[in-house]
Amino acid sequence: MRSVLGAILAGGRATRFGSDKALALLDGTTLIDRVAGRLRPQVDALIVVGRTHVDPPGVPDRPAPDLGPLGGIAGALHHAAAHGYDHVLSVPCDAPALPGDLRAILDAAGDAAFLDALPVVGWWPVSAATVIDRLLSDDGSRAVRAFADAIGAVGCRTGQPIANVNTPDDLAQLGRSPNAPVPR
C-alpha cells in the first residue's frame, strides 16, 4: 500500500481573483478548508504548500516562492521524501469540489498521472523530486505539463470536469451550483 501525502497548493498571487482566493468563502467555508475536507479522506497526511497554515500545516514552495505550481509541487515532493511518503497527490486551493475517488482515479493510471483538464491535480512519485529540481534550476518551461512529460506521467480524466475558481464570477457561479464545473 502506497503512503500518500496530500498537498494543497496555495502559494499563488491570485491576480485574476483580486484577493486571497484560498480564504474566499463559499457558503461560509473558505476554499482552502473545502479542498482540505475533500482531500483529507483520500490521503495519509495533508499539507498546504506556499503559505503559512496551521491545520493542515504549511510548508514552503521550493526552491523559492513565486515559481508557480511547479514550486509548490517541488516543496511537497521534498517534504514527502523527508517524511517517508511514496507519493504526493497535489491539488490547487481553488478546486473545492474534488471527486471523492480522485486518489483511486490517478493511482489506477500509473505511477505518475495528472488530470488532463487541470494538470496541477497530480499523482507524483517522490522519486521525481530530482527531475523537478532540474526543471526549476534550468531556464526552461516551468509548466506542470513539462514536468509531467519529463517523468512520463499519464494524463487522465474524471467522470466530470472539476470546477476551478479563478475570478470572483467563478466563485459566484459555483455558489449557485457547488458541484457544477465553472466553464472556461
PDB file of N, CA and C in Angstrom, residues 63-132:
ATOM      1  N   PRO A  63      12.373  25.820  -4.953  1.00  0.00           N
ATOM      2  CA  PRO A  63      13.378  26.312  -4.022  1.00  0.00           C
ATOM      3  C   PRO A  63      13.084  27.705  -3.472  1.00  0.00           C
ATOM      4  N   ALA A  64      12.038  28.363  -4.008  1.00  0.00           N
ATOM      5  CA  ALA A  64      11.690  29.715  -3.580  1.00  0.00           C
ATOM      6  C   ALA A  64      10.230  29.975  -3.929  1.00  0.00           C
ATOM      7  N   PRO A  65       9.645  31.014  -3.342  1.00  0.00           N
ATOM      8  CA  PRO A  65       8.268  31.370  -3.720  1.00  0.00           C
ATOM      9  C   PRO A  65       8.216  31.925  -5.148  1.00  0.00           C
ATOM     10  N   ASP A  66       6.999  32.070  -5.644  1.00  0.00           N
ATOM     11  CA  ASP A  66       6.722  32.694  -6.942  1.00  0.00           C
ATOM     12  C   ASP A  66       7.256  31.914  -8.141  1.00  0.00           C
ATOM     13  N   LEU A  67       7.308  30.593  -8.028  1.00  0.00           N
ATOM     14  CA  LEU A  67       7.709  29.748  -9.156  1.00  0.00           C
ATOM     15  C   LEU A  67       6.505  29.032  -9.758  1.00  0.00           C
ATOM     16  N   GLY A  68       5.318  29.454  -9.360  1.00  0.00           N
ATOM     17  CA  GLY A  68       4.109  28.835  -9.870  1.00  0.00           C
ATOM     18  C   GLY A  68       3.866  27.475  -9.228  1.00  0.00           C
ATOM     19  N   PRO A  69       2.916  26.732  -9.768  1.00  0.00           N
ATOM     20  CA  PRO A  69       2.564  25.434  -9.184  1.00  0.00           C
ATOM     21  C   PRO A  69       3.733  24.459  -9.106  1.00  0.00           C
ATOM     22  N   LEU A  70       4.691  24.574 -10.038  1.00  0.00           N
ATOM     23  CA  LEU A  70       5.825  23.653 -10.011  1.00  0.00           C
ATOM     24  C   LEU A  70       6.653  23.824  -8.734  1.00  0.00           C
ATOM     25  N   GLY A  71       6.796  25.050  -8.256  1.00  0.00           N
ATOM     26  CA  GLY A  71       7.493  25.294  -6.991  1.00  0.00           C
ATOM     27  C   GLY A  71       6.746  24.682  -5.818  1.00  0.00           C
ATOM     28  N   GLY A  72       5.406  24.690  -5.880  1.00  0.00           N
ATOM     29  CA  GLY A  72       4.600  24.058  -4.830  1.00  0.00           C
ATOM     30  C   GLY A  72       4.728  22.550  -4.858  1.00  0.00           C
ATOM     31  N   ILE A  73       4.689  21.974  -6.053  1.00  0.00           N
ATOM     32  CA  ILE A  73       4.834  20.524  -6.171  1.00  0.00           C
ATOM     33  C   ILE A  73       6.222  20.107  -5.700  1.00  0.00           C
ATOM     34  N   ALA A  74       7.243  20.901  -6.033  1.00  0.00           N
ATOM     35  CA  ALA A  74       8.606  20.594  -5.573  1.00  0.00           C
ATOM     36  C   ALA A  74       8.678  20.616  -4.048  1.00  0.00           C
ATOM     37  N   GLY A  75       8.075  21.624  -3.427  1.00  0.00           N
ATOM     38  CA  GLY A  75       8.058  21.680  -1.963  1.00  0.00           C
ATOM     39  C   GLY A  75       7.378  20.465  -1.366  1.00  0.00           C
ATOM     40  N   ALA A  76       6.275  20.043  -1.983  1.00  0.00           N
ATOM     41  CA  ALA A  76       5.539  18.870  -1.493  1.00  0.00           C
ATOM     42  C   ALA A  76       6.351  17.596  -1.664  1.00  0.00           C
ATOM     43  N   LEU A  77       7.000  17.430  -2.815  1.00  0.00           N
ATOM     44  CA  LEU A  77       7.795  16.218  -3.051  1.00  0.00           C
ATOM     45  C   LEU A  77       8.942  16.110  -2.057  1.00  0.00           C
ATOM     46  N   HIS A  78       9.613  17.207  -1.787  1.00  0.00           N
ATOM     47  CA  HIS A  78      10.728  17.162  -0.842  1.00  0.00           C
ATOM     48  C   HIS A  78      10.246  16.933   0.589  1.00  0.00           C
ATOM     49  N   HIS A  79       9.130  17.524   0.943  1.00  0.00           N
ATOM     50  CA  HIS A  79       8.550  17.271   2.265  1.00  0.00           C
ATOM     51  C   HIS A  79       8.159  15.798   2.385  1.00  0.00           C
ATOM     52  N   ALA A  80       7.546  15.269   1.340  1.00  0.00           N
ATOM     53  CA  ALA A  80       7.142  13.859   1.344  1.00  0.00           C
ATOM     54  C   ALA A  80       8.354  12.947   1.488  1.00  0.00           C
ATOM     55  N   ALA A  81       9.416  13.234   0.758  1.00  0.00           N
ATOM     56  CA  ALA A  81      10.632  12.411   0.832  1.00  0.00           C
ATOM     57  C   ALA A  81      11.226  12.442   2.241  1.00  0.00           C
ATOM     58  N   ALA A  82      11.232  13.624   2.851  1.00  0.00           N
ATOM     59  CA  ALA A  82      11.807  13.765   4.190  1.00  0.00           C
ATOM     60  C   ALA A  82      10.973  13.067   5.263  1.00  0.00           C
ATOM     61  N   HIS A  83       9.704  12.791   4.953  1.00  0.00           N
ATOM     62  CA  HIS A  83       8.811  12.189   5.949  1.00  0.00           C
ATOM     63  C   HIS A  83       8.353  10.782   5.572  1.00  0.00           C
ATOM     64  N   GLY A  84       8.987  10.169   4.590  1.00  0.00           N
ATOM     65  CA  GLY A  84       8.761   8.762   4.288  1.00  0.00           C
ATOM     66  C   GLY A  84       7.542   8.421   3.450  1.00  0.00           C
ATOM     67  N   TYR A  85       7.005   9.369   2.688  1.00  0.00           N
ATOM     68  CA  TYR A  85       5.867   9.076   1.811  1.00  0.00           C
ATOM     69  C   TYR A  85       6.364   8.605   0.454  1.00  0.00           C
ATOM     70  N   ASP A  86       5.547   7.820  -0.230  1.00  0.00           N
ATOM     71  CA  ASP A  86       5.882   7.310  -1.560  1.00  0.00           C
ATOM     72  C   ASP A  86       5.412   8.233  -2.673  1.00  0.00           C
ATOM     73  N   HIS A  87       4.253   8.861  -2.456  1.00  0.00           N
ATOM     74  CA  HIS A  87       3.615   9.680  -3.486  1.00  0.00           C
ATOM     75  C   HIS A  87       3.054  10.967  -2.897  1.00  0.00           C
ATOM     76  N   VAL A  88       2.877  11.934  -3.781  1.00  0.00           N
ATOM     77  CA  VAL A  88       2.185  13.177  -3.457  1.00  0.00           C
ATOM     78  C   VAL A  88       0.966  13.272  -4.363  1.00  0.00           C
ATOM     79  N   LEU A  89      -0.166  13.591  -3.779  1.00  0.00           N
ATOM     80  CA  LEU A  89      -1.381  13.913  -4.528  1.00  0.00           C
ATOM     81  C   LEU A  89      -1.555  15.424  -4.393  1.00  0.00           C
ATOM     82  N   SER A  90      -1.279  16.157  -5.483  1.00  0.00           N
ATOM     83  CA  SER A  90      -1.357  17.618  -5.438  1.00  0.00           C
ATOM     84  C   SER A  90      -2.683  18.104  -5.997  1.00  0.00           C
ATOM     85  N   VAL A  91      -3.215  19.145  -5.362  1.00  0.00           N
ATOM     86  CA  VAL A  91      -4.442  19.792  -5.816  1.00  0.00           C
ATOM     87  C   VAL A  91      -4.313  21.291  -5.557  1.00  0.00           C
ATOM     88  N   PRO A  92      -5.004  22.121  -6.333  1.00  0.00           N
ATOM     89  CA  PRO A  92      -4.976  23.553  -6.077  1.00  0.00           C
ATOM     90  C   PRO A  92      -5.967  23.931  -4.970  1.00  0.00           C
ATOM     91  N   CYS A  93      -5.721  25.066  -4.340  1.00  0.00           N
ATOM     92  CA  CYS A  93      -6.607  25.522  -3.258  1.00  0.00           C
ATOM     93  C   CYS A  93      -7.928  26.061  -3.790  1.00  0.00           C
ATOM     94  N   ASP A  94      -8.038  26.175  -5.106  1.00  0.00           N
ATOM     95  CA  ASP A  94      -9.236  26.790  -5.697  1.00  0.00           C
ATOM     96  C   ASP A  94     -10.107  25.803  -6.471  1.00  0.00           C
ATOM     97  N   ALA A  95     -10.040  24.531  -6.097  1.00  0.00           N
ATOM     98  CA  ALA A  95     -10.883  23.494  -6.714  1.00  0.00           C
ATOM     99  C   ALA A  95     -11.675  22.808  -5.600  1.00  0.00           C
ATOM    100  N   PRO A  96     -12.733  23.460  -5.113  1.00  0.00           N
ATOM    101  CA  PRO A  96     -13.407  22.992  -3.901  1.00  0.00           C
ATOM    102  C   PRO A  96     -14.345  21.800  -4.068  1.00  0.00           C
ATOM    103  N   ALA A  97     -14.503  21.286  -5.280  1.00  0.00           N
ATOM    104  CA  ALA A  97     -15.431  20.165  -5.488  1.00  0.00           C
ATOM    105  C   ALA A  97     -14.695  18.954  -6.066  1.00  0.00           C
ATOM    106  N   LEU A  98     -13.600  18.584  -5.425  1.00  0.00           N
ATOM    107  CA  LEU A  98     -12.821  17.434  -5.885  1.00  0.00           C
ATOM    108  C   LEU A  98     -13.633  16.149  -5.730  1.00  0.00           C
ATOM    109  N   PRO A  99     -13.475  15.208  -6.664  1.00  0.00           N
ATOM    110  CA  PRO A  99     -14.201  13.945  -6.521  1.00  0.00           C
ATOM    111  C   PRO A  99     -13.661  13.118  -5.349  1.00  0.00           C
ATOM    112  N   GLY A 100     -14.543  12.371  -4.734  1.00  0.00           N
ATOM    113  CA  GLY A 100     -14.171  11.533  -3.597  1.00  0.00           C
ATOM    114  C   GLY A 100     -13.298  10.354  -3.975  1.00  0.00           C
ATOM    115  N   ASP A 101     -13.201  10.058  -5.269  1.00  0.00           N
ATOM    116  CA  ASP A 101     -12.369   8.944  -5.730  1.00  0.00           C
ATOM    117  C   ASP A 101     -11.160   9.428  -6.525  1.00  0.00           C
ATOM    118  N   LEU A 102     -10.726  10.660  -6.288  1.00  0.00           N
ATOM    119  CA  LEU A 102      -9.613  11.237  -7.036  1.00  0.00           C
ATOM    120  C   LEU A 102      -8.345  10.392  -6.908  1.00  0.00           C
ATOM    121  N   ARG A 103      -8.001   9.996  -5.700  1.00  0.00           N
ATOM    122  CA  ARG A 103      -6.797   9.182  -5.500  1.00  0.00           C
ATOM    123  C   ARG A 103      -6.886   7.888  -6.306  1.00  0.00           C
ATOM    124  N   ALA A 104      -8.015   7.235  -6.261  1.00  0.00           N
ATOM    125  CA  ALA A 104      -8.176   5.971  -6.984  1.00  0.00           C
ATOM    126  C   ALA A 104      -8.053   6.170  -8.496  1.00  0.00           C
ATOM    127  N   ILE A 105      -8.623   7.244  -9.012  1.00  0.00           N
ATOM    128  CA  ILE A 105      -8.550   7.534 -10.447  1.00  0.00           C
ATOM    129  C   ILE A 105      -7.100   7.711 -10.881  1.00  0.00           C
ATOM    130  N   LEU A 106      -6.362   8.530 -10.140  1.00  0.00           N
ATOM    131  CA  LEU A 106      -4.978   8.812 -10.517  1.00  0.00           C
ATOM    132  C   LEU A 106      -4.069   7.608 -10.286  1.00  0.00           C
ATOM    133  N   ASP A 107      -4.256   6.923  -9.177  1.00  0.00           N
ATOM    134  CA  ASP A 107      -3.435   5.747  -8.866  1.00  0.00           C
ATOM    135  C   ASP A 107      -3.626   4.662  -9.928  1.00  0.00           C
ATOM    136  N   ALA A 108      -4.856   4.491 -10.399  1.00  0.00           N
ATOM    137  CA  ALA A 108      -5.131   3.470 -11.416  1.00  0.00           C
ATOM    138  C   ALA A 108      -4.449   3.786 -12.747  1.00  0.00           C
ATOM    139  N   ALA A 109      -4.126   5.053 -12.975  1.00  0.00           N
ATOM    140  CA  ALA A 109      -3.495   5.455 -14.238  1.00  0.00           C
ATOM    141  C   ALA A 109      -2.018   5.083 -14.298  1.00  0.00           C
ATOM    142  N   GLY A 110      -1.391   4.881 -13.156  1.00  0.00           N
ATOM    143  CA  GLY A 110       0.025   4.518 -13.148  1.00  0.00           C
ATOM    144  C   GLY A 110       0.794   5.174 -12.022  1.00  0.00           C
ATOM    145  N   ASP A 111       2.119   5.100 -12.118  1.00  0.00           N
ATOM    146  CA  ASP A 111       2.981   5.625 -11.060  1.00  0.00           C
ATOM    147  C   ASP A 111       2.984   7.145 -11.016  1.00  0.00           C
ATOM    148  N   ALA A 112       2.724   7.782 -12.158  1.00  0.00           N
ATOM    149  CA  ALA A 112       2.657   9.240 -12.242  1.00  0.00           C
ATOM    150  C   ALA A 112       1.509   9.601 -13.173  1.00  0.00           C
ATOM    151  N   ALA A 113       0.621  10.474 -12.705  1.00  0.00           N
ATOM    152  CA  ALA A 113      -0.552  10.831 -13.502  1.00  0.00           C
ATOM    153  C   ALA A 113      -1.013  12.238 -13.133  1.00  0.00           C
ATOM    154  N   PHE A 114      -1.823  12.806 -14.009  1.00  0.00           N
ATOM    155  CA  PHE A 114      -2.382  14.125 -13.765  1.00  0.00           C
ATOM    156  C   PHE A 114      -3.707  14.218 -14.509  1.00  0.00           C
ATOM    157  N   LEU A 115      -4.517  15.203 -14.138  1.00  0.00           N
ATOM    158  CA  LEU A 115      -5.772  15.412 -14.852  1.00  0.00           C
ATOM    159  C   LEU A 115      -5.520  16.253 -16.093  1.00  0.00           C
ATOM    160  N   ASP A 116      -5.958  15.766 -17.230  1.00  0.00           N
ATOM    161  CA  ASP A 116      -5.774  16.483 -18.490  1.00  0.00           C
ATOM    162  C   ASP A 116      -6.293  17.916 -18.410  1.00  0.00           C
ATOM    163  N   ALA A 117      -7.466  18.094 -17.843  1.00  0.00           N
ATOM    164  CA  ALA A 117      -8.109  19.407 -17.818  1.00  0.00           C
ATOM    165  C   ALA A 117      -7.542  20.335 -16.744  1.00  0.00           C
ATOM    166  N   LEU A 118      -6.862  19.791 -15.750  1.00  0.00           N
ATOM    167  CA  LEU A 118      -6.330  20.588 -14.643  1.00  0.00           C
ATOM    168  C   LEU A 118      -5.050  19.915 -14.149  1.00  0.00           C
ATOM    169  N   PRO A 119      -3.928  20.089 -14.884  1.00  0.00           N
ATOM    170  CA  PRO A 119      -2.724  19.298 -14.617  1.00  0.00           C
ATOM    171  C   PRO A 119      -2.094  19.501 -13.246  1.00  0.00           C
ATOM    172  N   VAL A 120      -2.450  20.563 -12.545  1.00  0.00           N
ATOM    173  CA  VAL A 120      -1.922  20.754 -11.196  1.00  0.00           C
ATOM    174  C   VAL A 120      -2.473  19.681 -10.245  1.00  0.00           C
ATOM    175  N   VAL A 121      -3.578  19.050 -10.635  1.00  0.00           N
ATOM    176  CA  VAL A 121      -4.085  17.889  -9.903  1.00  0.00           C
ATOM    177  C   VAL A 121      -3.272  16.704 -10.396  1.00  0.00           C
ATOM    178  N   GLY A 122      -2.365  16.247  -9.535  1.00  0.00           N
ATOM    179  CA  GLY A 122      -1.447  15.223  -9.990  1.00  0.00           C
ATOM    180  C   GLY A 122      -1.079  14.195  -8.946  1.00  0.00           C
ATOM    181  N   TRP A 123      -0.593  13.086  -9.436  1.00  0.00           N
ATOM    182  CA  TRP A 123      -0.173  11.920  -8.665  1.00  0.00           C
ATOM    183  C   TRP A 123       1.306  11.747  -8.983  1.00  0.00           C
ATOM    184  N   TRP A 124       2.171  12.163  -8.054  1.00  0.00           N
ATOM    185  CA  TRP A 124       3.592  12.276  -8.333  1.00  0.00           C
ATOM    186  C   TRP A 124       4.411  11.366  -7.422  1.00  0.00           C
ATOM    187  N   PRO A 125       5.272  10.514  -7.996  1.00  0.00           N
ATOM    188  CA  PRO A 125       6.146   9.701  -7.159  1.00  0.00           C
ATOM    189  C   PRO A 125       7.232  10.587  -6.534  1.00  0.00           C
ATOM    190  N   VAL A 126       7.566  10.314  -5.308  1.00  0.00           N
ATOM    191  CA  VAL A 126       8.577  11.100  -4.601  1.00  0.00           C
ATOM    192  C   VAL A 126       9.916  11.044  -5.345  1.00  0.00           C
ATOM    193  N   SER A 127      10.177   9.959  -6.029  1.00  0.00           N
ATOM    194  CA  SER A 127      11.432   9.828  -6.787  1.00  0.00           C
ATOM    195  C   SER A 127      11.571  10.893  -7.871  1.00  0.00           C
ATOM    196  N   ALA A 128      10.500  11.582  -8.229  1.00  0.00           N
ATOM    197  CA  ALA A 128      10.544  12.618  -9.265  1.00  0.00           C
ATOM    198  C   ALA A 128      11.090  13.950  -8.749  1.00  0.00           C
ATOM    199  N   ALA A 129      11.450  14.022  -7.478  1.00  0.00           N
ATOM    200  CA  ALA A 129      11.964  15.273  -6.911  1.00  0.00           C
ATOM    201  C   ALA A 129      13.213  15.758  -7.641  1.00  0.00           C
ATOM    202  N   THR A 130      14.091  14.858  -8.045  1.00  0.00           N
ATOM    203  CA  THR A 130      15.310  15.284  -8.739  1.00  0.00           C
ATOM    204  C   THR A 130      14.988  15.880 -10.108  1.00  0.00           C
ATOM    205  N   VAL A 131      13.978  15.350 -10.774  1.00  0.00           N
ATOM    206  CA  VAL A 131      13.581  15.878 -12.082  1.00  0.00           C
ATOM    207  C   VAL A 131      12.999  17.281 -11.930  1.00  0.00           C
ATOM    208  N   ILE A 132      12.151  17.467 -10.948  1.00  0.00           N
ATOM    209  CA  ILE A 132      11.542  18.786 -10.752  1.00  0.00           C
ATOM    210  C   ILE A 132      12.592  19.810 -10.335  1.00  0.00           C
TER     211      ILE A 132
END
